[in-house]
Amino acid sequence: MATQLCPHCKEDAFTWSMDDEKSNLTIWGCYKCKYQAYENEKDERNCRNCGKKTETKLKDKEKEYWWCSTCNSTTEIKTA
């Protein structure tokens, strides 16, 4: 499985696994900094930075944001 740049520590150590109990939920984790985020496979869109349809919504303990696995950009989702 290929690794991605971690949105937290920026190291090439971010990888995913599927949650067997919850459908459409992917768990992303970094084996360098131990950062963990959750992705709902239903939430994807074209990246506003590179234009590819590789931007997904990730959620961790503190925030929710869009993350592009192609250009590694992140956009925090502000809640009102």
Coordinates of C-alpha atoms in Angstrom, one line a residue:
M1 CA 0.0 0.0 0.0
A2 CA 1.4 3.4 -1.0
T3 CA 1.9 6.1 1.7
Q4 CA 0.8 9.7 1.4
L5 CA 2.2 12.9 3.0
C6 CA 0.7 13.2 6.5
P7 CA -1.4 16.4 6.8
H8 CA -0.2 16.7 10.4
C9 CA 3.6 16.1 10.3
K10 CA 4.2 16.3 6.5
E11 CA 6.1 13.0 6.5
D12 CA 5.5 10.3 3.8
A13 CA 4.0 8.0 6.4
F14 CA 0.2 8.4 6.1
T15 CA -1.7 5.3 5.2
W16 CA -5.3 3.9 5.5
S17 CA -7.3 0.9 6.6
M18 CA -11.0 0.1 6.4
D19 CA -13.2 -0.1 9.5
D20 CA -14.9 -3.5 9.3
E21 CA -17.8 -2.5 11.6
K22 CA -18.8 0.8 9.9
S23 CA -19.3 0.8 6.2
N24 CA -17.8 3.6 4.1
L25 CA -15.4 4.6 6.9
T26 CA -11.7 4.7 6.3
I27 CA -9.2 5.2 9.1
W28 CA -6.1 7.2 8.1
G29 CA -3.0 7.0 10.4
C30 CA 0.6 8.2 10.4
Y31 CA 3.1 5.8 11.6
K32 CA 5.6 8.6 12.3
C33 CA 3.6 11.1 14.4
K34 CA 0.7 8.7 15.3
Y35 CA -1.9 11.2 13.9
Q36 CA -5.2 9.6 13.1
A37 CA -8.2 10.9 11.1
Y38 CA -11.4 9.4 9.7
E39 CA -12.7 9.6 6.2
N40 CA -16.3 9.0 5.0
E41 CA -15.9 7.6 1.5
K42 CA -19.1 9.4 0.5
D43 CA -17.5 12.9 1.0
E44 CA -15.3 13.7 -2.0
R45 CA -15.0 16.5 -4.4
N46 CA -12.7 18.1 -7.0
C47 CA -9.8 19.8 -5.3
R48 CA -9.9 23.5 -5.5
N49 CA -6.1 23.6 -5.7
C50 CA -5.2 21.0 -8.4
G51 CA -8.7 20.2 -9.9
K52 CA -8.4 16.4 -9.4
K53 CA -11.3 14.5 -7.8
T54 CA -9.0 13.3 -5.0
E55 CA -10.1 15.6 -2.2
T56 CA -11.8 13.9 0.7
K57 CA -13.2 15.1 4.0
L58 CA -11.1 14.0 7.0
K59 CA -12.1 14.4 10.7
D60 CA -9.9 14.1 13.7
K61 CA -10.4 14.8 17.4
E62 CA -10.1 18.6 16.9
K63 CA -11.2 19.6 13.4
E64 CA -12.8 18.6 10.1
Y65 CA -11.1 19.5 6.9
W66 CA -10.8 18.7 3.2
W67 CA -7.5 16.9 2.2
C68 CA -6.3 16.3 -1.3
S69 CA -4.2 13.1 -1.7
T70 CA -2.8 14.4 -5.0
C71 CA -1.4 17.8 -4.1
N72 CA -1.6 17.4 -0.2
S73 CA -3.5 20.6 0.3
T74 CA -5.8 21.0 3.3
T75 CA -8.8 23.3 3.8
E76 CA -10.2 23.5 7.3
I77 CA -14.0 23.4 7.5
K78 CA -15.3 26.1 9.8
T79 CA -18.4 25.4 11.8
A80 CA -20.7 28.2 12.8

